[in-house]
PDB file of C-alpha atoms and ligand atoms in Angstrom:
ATOM      1  CA  MET H 690      76.804 -21.855-194.057  1.00 41.00           C
ATOM      2  CA  ASN H 691      76.680 -23.709-197.377  1.00 43.00           C
ATOM      3  CA  ALA H 692      79.992 -23.270-199.182  1.00 52.00           C
ATOM      4  CA  ASN H 693      80.055 -24.225-202.802  1.00 70.00           C
ATOM      5  CA  PHE H 694      83.692 -25.208-202.869  1.00 81.00           C
ATOM      6  CA  ALA H 695      84.224 -23.941-206.469  1.00 83.00           C
ATOM      7  CA  GLY H 696      83.327 -27.303-207.826  1.00 94.00           C
ATOM      8  CA  GLN H 697      84.954 -30.687-207.623  1.00 96.00           C
ATOM      9  CA  ILE H 698      88.120 -32.383-208.710  1.00 96.00           C
ATOM     10  CA  THR H 699      89.066 -35.945-209.512  1.00 96.00           C
ATOM     11  CA  LEU H 700      91.816 -37.909-207.750  1.00 96.00           C
ATOM     12  CA  GLY H 701      92.196 -41.027-209.857  1.00 94.00           C
ATOM     13  CA  ASP H 702      88.954 -42.861-209.369  1.00 93.00           C
ATOM     14  CA  LEU H 703      87.698 -40.543-206.646  1.00 97.00           C
ATOM     15  CA  THR H 704      86.038 -37.116-206.730  1.00 97.00           C
ATOM     16  CA  VAL H 705      86.246 -34.501-203.989  1.00 97.00           C
ATOM     17  CA  ASN H 706      85.172 -30.960-203.241  1.00 97.00           C
ATOM     18  CA  ARG H 707      87.790 -28.479-204.354  1.00 96.00           C
ATOM     19  CA  ILE H 708      88.802 -27.255-200.824  1.00 97.00           C
ATOM     20  CA  GLY H 709      90.146 -29.795-198.421  1.00 98.00           C
ATOM     21  CA  LEU H 710      91.489 -29.640-194.892  1.00 98.00           C
ATOM     22  CA  GLY H 711      95.191 -29.703-193.938  1.00 98.00           C
ATOM     23  CA  THR H 712      95.702 -31.411-190.537  1.00 98.00           C
ATOM     24  CA  ASN H 713      99.329 -31.109-189.696  1.00 97.00           C
ATOM     25  CA  ARG H 714      98.551 -29.532-186.281  1.00 96.00           C
ATOM     26  CA  ILE H 715      95.561 -31.697-185.468  1.00 94.00           C
ATOM     27  CA  THR H 716      95.783 -33.280-182.006  1.00 90.00           C
ATOM     28  CA  ASP H 717      93.179 -34.641-179.531  1.00 88.00           C
ATOM     29  CA  ALA H 718      92.024 -31.124-178.945  1.00 89.00           C
ATOM     30  CA  ALA H 719      90.716 -30.719-182.464  1.00 94.00           C
ATOM     31  CA  ARG H 720      87.641 -32.967-182.416  1.00 94.00           C
ATOM     32  CA  ALA H 721      85.104 -30.063-182.865  1.00 96.00           C
ATOM     33  CA  LEU H 722      87.087 -28.667-185.788  1.00 97.00           C
ATOM     34  CA  LEU H 723      87.151 -31.965-187.611  1.00 98.00           C
ATOM     35  CA  LEU H 724      83.437 -32.445-187.110  1.00 97.00           C
ATOM     36  CA  ARG H 725      82.664 -28.908-188.272  1.00 97.00           C
ATOM     37  CA  ALA H 726      84.721 -29.442-191.393  1.00 97.00           C
ATOM     38  CA  VAL H 727      82.678 -32.448-192.388  1.00 97.00           C
ATOM     39  CA  GLU H 728      79.452 -30.767-191.449  1.00 96.00           C
ATOM     40  CA  LEU H 729      80.428 -27.893-193.867  1.00 96.00           C
ATOM     41  CA  GLY H 730      80.912 -30.428-196.601  1.00 96.00           C
ATOM     42  CA  ILE H 731      84.639 -30.892-196.658  1.00 97.00           C
ATOM     43  CA  ASN H 732      85.278 -34.398-197.948  1.00 97.00           C
ATOM     44  CA  PHE H 733      89.028 -34.306-198.569  1.00 98.00           C
ATOM     45  CA  ILE H 734      91.298 -34.532-195.509  1.00 98.00           C
ATOM     46  CA  ASP H 735      95.043 -34.356-195.897  1.00 98.00           C
ATOM     47  CA  THR H 736      97.242 -35.825-193.165  1.00 98.00           C
ATOM     48  CA  ALA H 737     100.608 -37.709-192.917  1.00 98.00           C
ATOM     49  CA  ASP H 738     102.139 -40.253-190.564  1.00 98.00           C
ATOM     50  CA  VAL H 739     104.590 -37.702-189.183  1.00 98.00           C
ATOM     51  CA  TYR H 740     102.029 -35.024-188.237  1.00 97.00           C
ATOM     52  CA  GLN H 741     101.997 -34.784-184.481  1.00 96.00           C
ATOM     53  CA  LYS H 742     103.785 -38.143-184.506  1.00 95.00           C
ATOM     54  CA  GLY H 743     100.754 -40.126-185.691  1.00 97.00           C
ATOM     55  CA  GLN H 744      98.158 -38.183-183.571  1.00 96.00           C
ATOM     56  CA  SER H 745      96.734 -36.442-186.569  1.00 97.00           C
ATOM     57  CA  GLU H 746      95.962 -39.841-188.290  1.00 98.00           C
ATOM     58  CA  SER H 747      94.556 -41.290-185.039  1.00 97.00           C
ATOM     59  CA  MET H 748      92.381 -38.330-184.340  1.00 97.00           C
ATOM     60  CA  ILE H 749      90.946 -38.358-187.801  1.00 98.00           C
ATOM     61  CA  ALA H 750      90.109 -42.066-187.427  1.00 97.00           C
ATOM     62  CA  LYS H 751      88.605 -41.639-183.994  1.00 96.00           C
ATOM     63  CA  THR H 752      86.471 -38.567-184.844  1.00 97.00           C
ATOM     64  CA  LEU H 753      85.415 -39.180-188.374  1.00 97.00           C
ATOM     65  CA  ALA H 754      84.671 -42.902-188.274  1.00 96.00           C
ATOM     66  CA  PRO H 755      80.824 -42.344-188.718  1.00 95.00           C
ATOM     67  CA  TYR H 756      81.486 -40.302-191.807  1.00 96.00           C
ATOM     68  CA  ARG H 757      84.112 -42.478-193.361  1.00 94.00           C
ATOM     69  CA  SER H 758      82.052 -43.580-196.387  1.00 94.00           C
ATOM     70  CA  ARG H 759      81.725 -39.966-197.679  1.00 94.00           C
ATOM     71  CA  LEU H 760      85.347 -38.879-197.048  1.00 98.00           C
ATOM     72  CA  VAL H 761      88.604 -39.211-198.991  1.00 98.00           C
ATOM     73  CA  ILE H 762      91.503 -39.377-196.605  1.00 98.00           C
ATOM     74  CA  ALA H 763      94.920 -38.728-197.952  1.00 98.00           C
ATOM     75  CA  THR H 764      97.994 -39.548-195.969  1.00 98.00           C
ATOM     76  CA  LYS H 765     101.760 -39.601-196.579  1.00 98.00           C
ATOM     77  CA  GLY H 766     104.760 -41.600-195.701  1.00 98.00           C
ATOM     78  CA  GLY H 767     108.465 -41.682-196.608  1.00 98.00           C
ATOM     79  CA  MET H 768     109.777 -39.142-194.078  1.00 97.00           C
ATOM     80  CA  SER H 769     111.654 -39.909-190.932  1.00 94.00           C
ATOM     81  CA  TRP H 770     109.921 -39.258-187.649  1.00 94.00           C
ATOM     82  CA  GLN H 771     113.174 -38.356-185.993  1.00 91.00           C
ATOM     83  CA  ASP H 772     114.468 -35.449-188.139  1.00 93.00           C
ATOM     84  CA  SER H 773     111.874 -35.230-191.109  1.00 93.00           C
ATOM     85  CA  SER H 774     114.542 -36.336-193.575  1.00 96.00           C
ATOM     86  CA  PRO H 775     113.369 -38.296-196.547  1.00 96.00           C
ATOM     87  CA  SER H 776     113.287 -42.065-195.981  1.00 95.00           C
ATOM     88  CA  ASN H 777     112.318 -44.275-198.929  1.00 97.00           C
ATOM     89  CA  ASP H 778     113.893 -47.493-197.952  1.00 96.00           C
ATOM     90  CA  PRO H 779     111.431 -50.225-199.161  1.00 97.00           C
ATOM     91  CA  LYS H 780     111.083 -51.826-195.684  1.00 97.00           C
ATOM     92  CA  TYR H 781     110.617 -48.369-194.104  1.00 97.00           C
ATOM     93  CA  LEU H 782     107.837 -47.508-196.578  1.00 98.00           C
ATOM     94  CA  ARG H 783     106.035 -50.871-196.268  1.00 98.00           C
ATOM     95  CA  ASP H 784     106.059 -50.522-192.431  1.00 98.00           C
ATOM     96  CA  ALA H 785     105.093 -46.873-192.586  1.00 98.00           C
ATOM     97  CA  LEU H 786     101.996 -47.731-194.683  1.00 98.00           C
ATOM     98  CA  ASP H 787     100.975 -50.569-192.395  1.00 98.00           C
ATOM     99  CA  ALA H 788     101.345 -48.246-189.365  1.00 98.00           C
ATOM    100  CA  SER H 789      99.173 -45.565-191.152  1.00 98.00           C
ATOM    101  CA  LEU H 790      96.492 -48.162-191.971  1.00 98.00           C
ATOM    102  CA  LYS H 791      96.420 -49.160-188.287  1.00 98.00           C
ATOM    103  CA  ARG H 792      96.179 -45.643-186.995  1.00 98.00           C
ATOM    104  CA  LEU H 793      93.563 -44.650-189.589  1.00 98.00           C
ATOM    105  CA  LYS H 794      91.690 -47.944-188.896  1.00 97.00           C
ATOM    106  CA  LEU H 795      91.508 -48.658-192.628  1.00 97.00           C
ATOM    107  CA  ASP H 796      92.086 -51.633-194.975  1.00 97.00           C
ATOM    108  CA  ARG H 797      93.061 -49.279-197.752  1.00 98.00           C
ATOM    109  CA  ILE H 798      94.363 -45.694-198.097  1.00 98.00           C
ATOM    110  CA  ASP H 799      92.382 -43.524-200.590  1.00 98.00           C
ATOM    111  CA  LEU H 800      95.335 -41.469-201.598  1.00 98.00           C
ATOM    112  CA  TYR H 801      98.869 -42.420-200.363  1.00 98.00           C
ATOM    113  CA  GLN H 802     101.412 -39.670-201.078  1.00 98.00           C
ATOM    114  CA  LEU H 803     105.146 -40.129-200.964  1.00 98.00           C
ATOM    115  CA  HIS H 804     106.095 -37.309-198.624  1.00 98.00           C
ATOM    116  CA  ARG H 805     109.589 -36.724-199.938  1.00 98.00           C
ATOM    117  CA  THR H 806     111.907 -38.292-202.529  1.00 98.00           C
ATOM    118  CA  ASP H 807     115.043 -39.700-200.916  1.00 97.00           C
ATOM    119  CA  PRO H 808     118.183 -38.900-202.975  1.00 96.00           C
ATOM    120  CA  LYS H 809     119.759 -42.016-201.543  1.00 94.00           C
ATOM    121  CA  THR H 810     117.151 -44.349-203.069  1.00 97.00           C
ATOM    122  CA  PRO H 811     116.644 -44.907-206.789  1.00 97.00           C
ATOM    123  CA  ILE H 812     113.215 -43.427-207.889  1.00 98.00           C
ATOM    124  CA  GLU H 813     112.527 -46.578-209.902  1.00 98.00           C
ATOM    125  CA  GLN H 814     112.876 -48.674-206.793  1.00 98.00           C
ATOM    126  CA  THR H 815     110.571 -46.483-204.740  1.00 98.00           C
ATOM    127  CA  ALA H 816     108.019 -46.274-207.523  1.00 98.00           C
ATOM    128  CA  ALA H 817     108.056 -50.097-207.645  1.00 98.00           C
ATOM    129  CA  VAL H 818     107.320 -50.277-203.901  1.00 98.00           C
ATOM    130  CA  LEU H 819     104.420 -47.831-204.338  1.00 98.00           C
ATOM    131  CA  LYS H 820     103.130 -49.959-207.246  1.00 98.00           C
ATOM    132  CA  GLU H 821     103.387 -53.101-205.145  1.00 98.00           C
ATOM    133  CA  LEU H 822     101.369 -51.445-202.260  1.00 98.00           C
ATOM    134  CA  LYS H 823      98.685 -50.564-204.763  1.00 98.00           C
ATOM    135  CA  ASP H 824      98.734 -53.994-206.414  1.00 98.00           C
ATOM    136  CA  ARG H 825      98.285 -55.562-202.919  1.00 98.00           C
ATOM    137  CA  GLY H 826      95.169 -53.479-202.420  1.00 98.00           C
ATOM    138  CA  LYS H 827      96.559 -51.431-199.544  1.00 98.00           C
ATOM    139  CA  VAL H 828      96.550 -48.204-201.451  1.00 98.00           C
ATOM    140  CA  ARG H 829      93.812 -46.986-203.857  1.00 98.00           C
ATOM    141  CA  ASN H 830      95.648 -43.997-205.531  1.00 98.00           C
ATOM    142  CA  ILE H 831      99.192 -42.716-205.290  1.00 98.00           C
ATOM    143  CA  GLY H 832     100.385 -39.142-205.122  1.00 98.00           C
ATOM    144  CA  LEU H 833     103.760 -37.400-204.711  1.00 98.00           C
ATOM    145  CA  SER H 834     104.993 -34.461-202.627  1.00 98.00           C
ATOM    146  CA  GLU H 835     107.669 -31.839-203.351  1.00 98.00           C
ATOM    147  CA  VAL H 836     108.830 -33.147-206.704  1.00 98.00           C
ATOM    148  CA  THR H 837     110.017 -31.788-210.007  1.00 98.00           C
ATOM    149  CA  VAL H 838     108.598 -32.562-213.421  1.00 98.00           C
ATOM    150  CA  GLU H 839     111.466 -34.817-214.183  1.00 98.00           C
ATOM    151  CA  GLN H 840     110.889 -36.837-210.945  1.00 98.00           C
ATOM    152  CA  ILE H 841     107.107 -37.153-211.626  1.00 98.00           C
ATOM    153  CA  GLU H 842     107.884 -38.602-215.002  1.00 98.00           C
ATOM    154  CA  GLN H 843     110.328 -41.104-213.514  1.00 98.00           C
ATOM    155  CA  TYR H 844     107.606 -42.255-211.052  1.00 98.00           C
ATOM    156  CA  ARG H 845     104.935 -42.327-213.766  1.00 98.00           C
ATOM    157  CA  ALA H 846     107.083 -44.603-215.891  1.00 98.00           C
ATOM    158  CA  VAL H 847     106.476 -47.298-213.256  1.00 98.00           C
ATOM    159  CA  VAL H 848     103.198 -46.480-211.531  1.00 98.00           C
ATOM    160  CA  GLU H 849     100.100 -44.311-212.032  1.00 98.00           C
ATOM    161  CA  ILE H 850     100.322 -41.032-210.134  1.00 98.00           C
ATOM    162  CA  VAL H 851      97.135 -38.993-209.552  1.00 98.00           C
ATOM    163  CA  SER H 852      98.266 -35.891-207.554  1.00 98.00           C
ATOM    164  CA  VAL H 853     101.254 -33.793-206.694  1.00 98.00           C
ATOM    165  CA  GLN H 854     101.488 -31.822-203.390  1.00 98.00           C
ATOM    166  CA  ASN H 855     104.107 -29.062-203.600  1.00 98.00           C
ATOM    167  CA  HIS H 856     104.813 -25.761-201.789  1.00 96.00           C
ATOM    168  CA  TYR H 857     102.799 -23.192-203.731  1.00 96.00           C
ATOM    169  CA  ASN H 858     100.776 -20.080-203.108  1.00 95.00           C
ATOM    170  CA  LEU H 859     100.077 -16.580-204.437  1.00 94.00           C
ATOM    171  CA  LEU H 860     103.520 -15.456-203.478  1.00 91.00           C
ATOM    172  CA  GLU H 861     105.521 -18.734-203.811  1.00 92.00           C
ATOM    173  CA  ARG H 862     105.483 -19.781-207.462  1.00 92.00           C
ATOM    174  CA  LYS H 863     108.682 -21.834-207.845  1.00 93.00           C
ATOM    175  CA  HIS H 864     106.611 -24.879-208.852  1.00 96.00           C
ATOM    176  CA  GLU H 865     104.736 -23.227-211.767  1.00 95.00           C
ATOM    177  CA  ALA H 866     106.175 -25.821-214.247  1.00 96.00           C
ATOM    178  CA  VAL H 867     104.954 -28.694-212.094  1.00 98.00           C
ATOM    179  CA  LEU H 868     101.455 -27.113-211.949  1.00 97.00           C
ATOM    180  CA  GLU H 869     101.408 -26.735-215.705  1.00 97.00           C
ATOM    181  CA  TYR H 870     102.553 -30.402-216.007  1.00 98.00           C
ATOM    182  CA  CYS H 871      99.728 -31.496-213.752  1.00 98.00           C
ATOM    183  CA  GLU H 872      97.242 -29.500-215.827  1.00 98.00           C
ATOM    184  CA  ALA H 873      98.496 -31.084-219.079  1.00 98.00           C
ATOM    185  CA  ASN H 874      98.390 -34.565-217.676  1.00 98.00           C
ATOM    186  CA  GLY H 875      95.213 -34.590-215.561  1.00 97.00           C
ATOM    187  CA  LEU H 876      96.880 -34.767-212.110  1.00 98.00           C
ATOM    188  CA  ALA H 877      95.437 -32.867-209.184  1.00 98.00           C
ATOM    189  CA  PHE H 878      97.851 -30.161-207.778  1.00 98.00           C
ATOM    190  CA  ILE H 879      97.579 -29.780-203.990  1.00 98.00           C
ATOM    191  CA  PRO H 880      99.403 -26.660-202.829  1.00 98.00           C
ATOM    192  CA  TRP H 881     100.809 -26.825-199.349  1.00 96.00           C
ATOM    193  CA  PHE H 882     101.255 -23.706-197.251  1.00 94.00           C
ATOM    194  CA  PRO H 883      98.521 -22.350-199.564  1.00 89.00           C
ATOM    195  CA  LEU H 884      97.686 -19.240-197.586  1.00 92.00           C
ATOM    196  CA  ALA H 885     101.134 -17.604-197.666  1.00 84.00           C
ATOM    197  CA  LYS H 886      99.844 -16.075-194.382  1.00 76.00           C
ATOM    198  CA  SER H 887     103.102 -14.901-192.901  1.00 67.00           C
ATOM    199  CA  LYS H 888     103.943 -13.056-196.165  1.00 72.00           C
ATOM    200  CA  LEU H 889     100.647 -11.310-196.890  1.00 75.00           C
ATOM    201  CA  GLY H 890     100.371  -7.587-196.400  1.00 75.00           C
ATOM    202  CA  ASN H 891     100.999  -6.461-199.919  1.00 84.00           C
ATOM    203  CA  ASP H 892      99.142  -3.340-201.056  1.00 89.00           C
ATOM    204  CA  THR H 893      97.595  -5.058-204.075  1.00 91.00           C
ATOM    205  CA  ILE H 894      96.262  -7.978-201.996  1.00 93.00           C
ATOM    206  CA  GLU H 895      94.894  -5.556-199.408  1.00 93.00           C
ATOM    207  CA  ARG H 896      93.074  -3.442-202.145  1.00 95.00           C
ATOM    208  CA  VAL H 897      91.559  -6.634-203.790  1.00 96.00           C
ATOM    209  CA  ALA H 898      90.509  -7.871-200.327  1.00 96.00           C
ATOM    210  CA  ARG H 899      88.790  -4.519-199.692  1.00 96.00           C
ATOM    211  CA  ASN H 900      87.017  -4.696-203.126  1.00 96.00           C
ATOM    212  CA  HIS H 901      85.426  -8.040-202.000  1.00 98.00           C
ATOM    213  CA  ASN H 902      84.924  -7.255-198.370  1.00 97.00           C
ATOM    214  CA  ALA H 903      87.194 -10.166-197.785  1.00 97.00           C
ATOM    215  CA  SER H 904      90.341 -10.975-195.808  1.00 95.00           C
ATOM    216  CA  GLN H 905      93.744 -11.315-197.546  1.00 95.00           C
ATOM    217  CA  VAL H 906      93.776 -15.029-196.709  1.00 96.00           C
ATOM    218  CA  GLN H 907      90.513 -15.403-198.556  1.00 96.00           C
ATOM    219  CA  ILE H 908      91.951 -13.597-201.558  1.00 96.00           C
ATOM    220  CA  ALA H 909      94.970 -16.006-201.515  1.00 96.00           C
ATOM    221  CA  ILE H 910      92.542 -18.967-201.654  1.00 97.00           C
ATOM    222  CA  ALA H 911      90.358 -17.346-204.395  1.00 97.00           C
ATOM    223  CA  TRP H 912      93.435 -16.720-206.489  1.00 97.00           C
ATOM    224  CA  LEU H 913      94.562 -20.346-206.149  1.00 97.00           C
ATOM    225  CA  LEU H 914      91.107 -21.591-207.198  1.00 97.00           C
ATOM    226  CA  MET H 915      91.117 -19.304-210.182  1.00 97.00           C
ATOM    227  CA  ARG H 916      94.672 -20.072-211.111  1.00 97.00           C
ATOM    228  CA  SER H 917      93.872 -23.641-212.202  1.00 97.00           C
ATOM    229  CA  PRO H 918      91.016 -26.142-212.361  1.00 96.00           C
ATOM    230  CA  VAL H 919      93.430 -28.861-211.101  1.00 97.00           C
ATOM    231  CA  MET H 920      94.133 -26.859-207.873  1.00 98.00           C
ATOM    232  CA  LEU H 921      93.014 -28.466-204.647  1.00 98.00           C
ATOM    233  CA  PRO H 922      93.896 -26.156-201.726  1.00 98.00           C
ATOM    234  CA  ILE H 923      94.018 -27.649-198.212  1.00 98.00           C
ATOM    235  CA  PRO H 924      94.198 -24.723-195.832  1.00 97.00           C
ATOM    236  CA  GLY H 925      95.269 -25.844-192.349  1.00 97.00           C
ATOM    237  CA  THR H 926      93.424 -24.421-189.310  1.00 97.00           C
ATOM    238  CA  LEU H 927      92.536 -25.132-185.751  1.00 97.00           C
ATOM    239  CA  SER H 928      89.900 -22.383-185.662  1.00 97.00           C
ATOM    240  CA  THR H 929      86.279 -23.123-186.822  1.00 97.00           C
ATOM    241  CA  GLN H 930      85.974 -19.339-187.619  1.00 97.00           C
ATOM    242  CA  HIS H 931      89.004 -19.570-190.012  1.00 97.00           C
ATOM    243  CA  LEU H 932      87.570 -22.773-191.461  1.00 97.00           C
ATOM    244  CA  GLU H 933      84.361 -21.182-192.300  1.00 97.00           C
ATOM    245  CA  SER H 934      86.138 -18.086-193.749  1.00 97.00           C
ATOM    246  CA  ASN H 935      88.408 -20.317-195.887  1.00 97.00           C
ATOM    247  CA  LEU H 936      85.417 -22.108-197.426  1.00 97.00           C
ATOM    248  CA  ALA H 937      83.590 -18.802-198.005  1.00 96.00           C
ATOM    249  CA  ALA H 938      86.580 -17.826-200.186  1.00 97.00           C
ATOM    250  CA  ALA H 939      85.326 -20.219-202.829  1.00 96.00           C
ATOM    251  CA  ARG H 940      82.463 -17.827-203.464  1.00 96.00           C
ATOM    252  CA  ILE H 941      84.747 -14.852-204.192  1.00 96.00           C
ATOM    253  CA  GLU H 942      84.851 -14.073-207.942  1.00 95.00           C
ATOM    254  CA  LEU H 943      87.948 -12.191-208.791  1.00 97.00           C
ATOM    255  CA  THR H 944      87.817 -10.107-211.948  1.00 97.00           C
ATOM    256  CA  GLY H 945      90.302 -10.932-214.705  1.00 97.00           C
ATOM    257  CA  GLU H 946      92.124  -7.705-213.978  1.00 97.00           C
ATOM    258  CA  GLU H 947      92.378  -8.489-210.247  1.00 97.00           C
ATOM    259  CA  PHE H 948      93.609 -11.973-211.032  1.00 97.00           C
ATOM    260  CA  GLU H 949      96.325 -10.655-213.371  1.00 96.00           C
ATOM    261  CA  GLU H 950      97.409  -7.991-210.871  1.00 95.00           C
ATOM    262  CA  LEU H 951      97.676 -10.641-208.059  1.00 94.00           C
ATOM    263  CA  SER H 952      99.560 -12.984-210.367  1.00 94.00           C
ATOM    264  CA  GLU H 953     102.090 -10.284-211.033  1.00 92.00           C
ATOM    265  CA  ILE H 954     103.016  -9.744-207.334  1.00 89.00           C
ATOM    266  CA  ALA H 955     105.330 -12.825-207.217  1.00 78.00           C
ATOM    267  CA  THR H 956     106.939 -12.050-210.589  1.00 75.00           C
ATOM    268  CA  VAL H 957     107.698  -8.434-209.525  1.00 66.00           C
ATOM    269  CA  ALA H 958     109.062  -9.592-206.196  1.00 64.00           C
ATOM    270  CA  ARG H 959     111.310 -12.167-207.946  1.00 67.00           C
ATOM    271  CA  GLN H 960     112.585  -9.525-210.400  1.00 69.00           C
ATOM    272  CA  ALA H 961     113.351  -7.081-207.583  1.00 66.00           C
ATOM    273  CA  ALA H 962     115.257  -9.766-205.681  1.00 68.00           C
ATOM    274  CA  ALA H 963     117.310 -10.798-208.743  1.00 65.00           C
TER     275      ALA H 963
HETATM  276  N1  NAP L2223     103.514 -32.029-198.372  1.00 70.29           N
HETATM  277  C1  NAP L2223     104.202 -31.387-197.534  1.00 70.29           C
HETATM  278  O1  NAP L2223     105.469 -31.435-197.414  1.00 70.29           O
HETATM  279  C2  NAP L2223     103.494 -30.379-196.626  1.00 70.29           C
HETATM  280  C3  NAP L2223     104.193 -29.492-195.841  1.00 70.29           C
HETATM  281  C4  NAP L2223     103.483 -28.605-195.039  1.00 70.29           C
HETATM  282  C5  NAP L2223     102.094 -28.688-194.976  1.00 70.29           C
HETATM  283  N2  NAP L2223     101.424 -29.701-195.672  1.00 70.29           N
HETATM  284  C6  NAP L2223      99.968 -29.778-195.642  1.00 70.29           C
HETATM  285  O2  NAP L2223      99.442 -28.608-196.106  1.00 70.29           O
HETATM  286  C7  NAP L2223      98.447 -28.162-195.168  1.00 70.29           C
HETATM  287  C8  NAP L2223      98.398 -26.640-195.196  1.00 70.29           C
HETATM  288  O3  NAP L2223      99.624 -26.062-194.916  1.00 70.29           O
HETATM  289  P1  NAP L2223      99.950 -25.214-193.625  1.00 70.29           P
HETATM  290  O4  NAP L2223      98.875 -25.611-192.567  1.00 70.29           O
HETATM  291  O5  NAP L2223     101.330 -25.431-193.277  1.00 70.29           O
HETATM  292  O6  NAP L2223      99.824 -23.765-194.091  1.00 70.29           O
HETATM  293  P2  NAP L2223      98.541 -22.878-194.394  1.00 70.29           P
HETATM  294  O7  NAP L2223      97.293 -23.670-194.548  1.00 70.29           O
HETATM  295  O8  NAP L2223      98.945 -22.009-195.529  1.00 70.29           O
HETATM  296  O9  NAP L2223      98.423 -21.934-193.193  1.00 70.29           O
HETATM  297  C9  NAP L2223      98.004 -22.365-191.848  1.00 70.29           C
HETATM  298  C10 NAP L2223      98.163 -21.166-190.899  1.00 70.29           C
HETATM  299  O10 NAP L2223      97.256 -20.104-191.418  1.00 70.29           O
HETATM  300  C11 NAP L2223      96.277 -19.898-190.295  1.00 70.29           C
HETATM  301  N3  NAP L2223      94.983 -19.666-190.886  1.00 70.29           N
HETATM  302  C12 NAP L2223      94.250 -20.628-191.487  1.00 70.29           C
HETATM  303  N4  NAP L2223      93.101 -20.015-191.995  1.00 70.29           N
HETATM  304  C13 NAP L2223      93.208 -18.697-191.672  1.00 70.29           C
HETATM  305  C14 NAP L2223      92.313 -17.604-191.898  1.00 70.29           C
HETATM  306  N5  NAP L2223      91.132 -17.777-192.464  1.00 70.29           N
HETATM  307  N6  NAP L2223      92.696 -16.393-191.350  1.00 70.29           N
HETATM  308  C15 NAP L2223      93.899 -16.267-190.770  1.00 70.29           C
HETATM  309  N7  NAP L2223      94.739 -17.265-190.570  1.00 70.29           N
HETATM  310  C16 NAP L2223      94.412 -18.491-190.963  1.00 70.29           C
HETATM  311  C17 NAP L2223      96.415 -21.040-189.358  1.00 70.29           C
HETATM  312  O11 NAP L2223      96.203 -20.682-188.033  1.00 70.29           O
HETATM  313  P3  NAP L2223      94.796 -20.931-187.250  1.00 70.29           P
HETATM  314  O12 NAP L2223      94.893 -22.367-186.704  1.00 70.29           O
HETATM  315  O13 NAP L2223      94.764 -19.891-186.140  1.00 70.29           O
HETATM  316  O14 NAP L2223      93.739 -20.845-188.266  1.00 70.29           O
HETATM  317  C18 NAP L2223      97.884 -21.478-189.532  1.00 70.29           C
HETATM  318  O15 NAP L2223      98.746 -20.683-188.733  1.00 70.29           O
HETATM  319  C19 NAP L2223      98.930 -28.760-193.853  1.00 70.29           C
HETATM  320  O16 NAP L2223      97.914 -28.765-192.845  1.00 70.29           O
HETATM  321  C20 NAP L2223      99.411 -30.115-194.302  1.00 70.29           C
HETATM  322  O17 NAP L2223      98.248 -30.959-194.436  1.00 70.29           O
HETATM  323  C21 NAP L2223     102.121 -30.562-196.490  1.00 70.29           C
END
């Protein structure tokens, strides 16, 4: 299968295909899945130090070492391994980055994303640490995760930010303003939980899926890709069949009318809940 990925997207000084792979459930059992992803042309892999307590990073390093030169590997730090609470203490961040470099067997991280902003730590201080890590050559590009427009601007006052990874999908649109900010400022927007899988089942999605002989998950991906040129979905899967199906979604061309109808679902649901 030769997926076309709906084009490419830039992340600072790097360019990647516009569907990546989320790896928060990747363990030692997922070798074949990782290899198949690269074989299919995926060149953006999203991980984090906390995923499977470091196993996701280690497995990516072990499995994908031969393909390293053609991959962009993004990881994250700044979250406690004990309880997933934000942890932006400067020493914690520096140590977390060194540990990620070691597990990933790299000298420099392509995209280092601050996993969460810690309300106990001033943003200016955290941004300065991220800048220091970049200046020291340990990080090539910096991204943020789960942030507001105001917070992005506070970070950007200190250090260049190339991407934002927030919870966003067809049915979860609370970060619309952040997406618009990313579009206006040339930042990539990486939606996490992009498939909205547990919430699919809506009549409109089902009808559009039937129109395209596609699954509802594929329609959720096609909608994201059409929603914005800065969108970089990273569907997470352990199934090679789902992986192939997720990439095939890039070839679905929704009509303008279908796109509008799908876009309305979240608005209508929000109004009904209000
Ligand atoms: N920044 C953050 O705070 C944050 C938080 C959460 C996640 N993330 C990142 O975002 C990535 C994606 O998020 P996510 O994995 O939580 O959610 P997701 O990609 O929206 O959904 C993953 C779920 O959908 C299933 N799935 C995948 N493709 C499918 C298909 N074609 N048909 C049916 N089911 C399918 C997967 O199961 P199967 O294994 O059976 O396919 C899994 O249960 C993560 O891997 C991680 O890298 C970031």
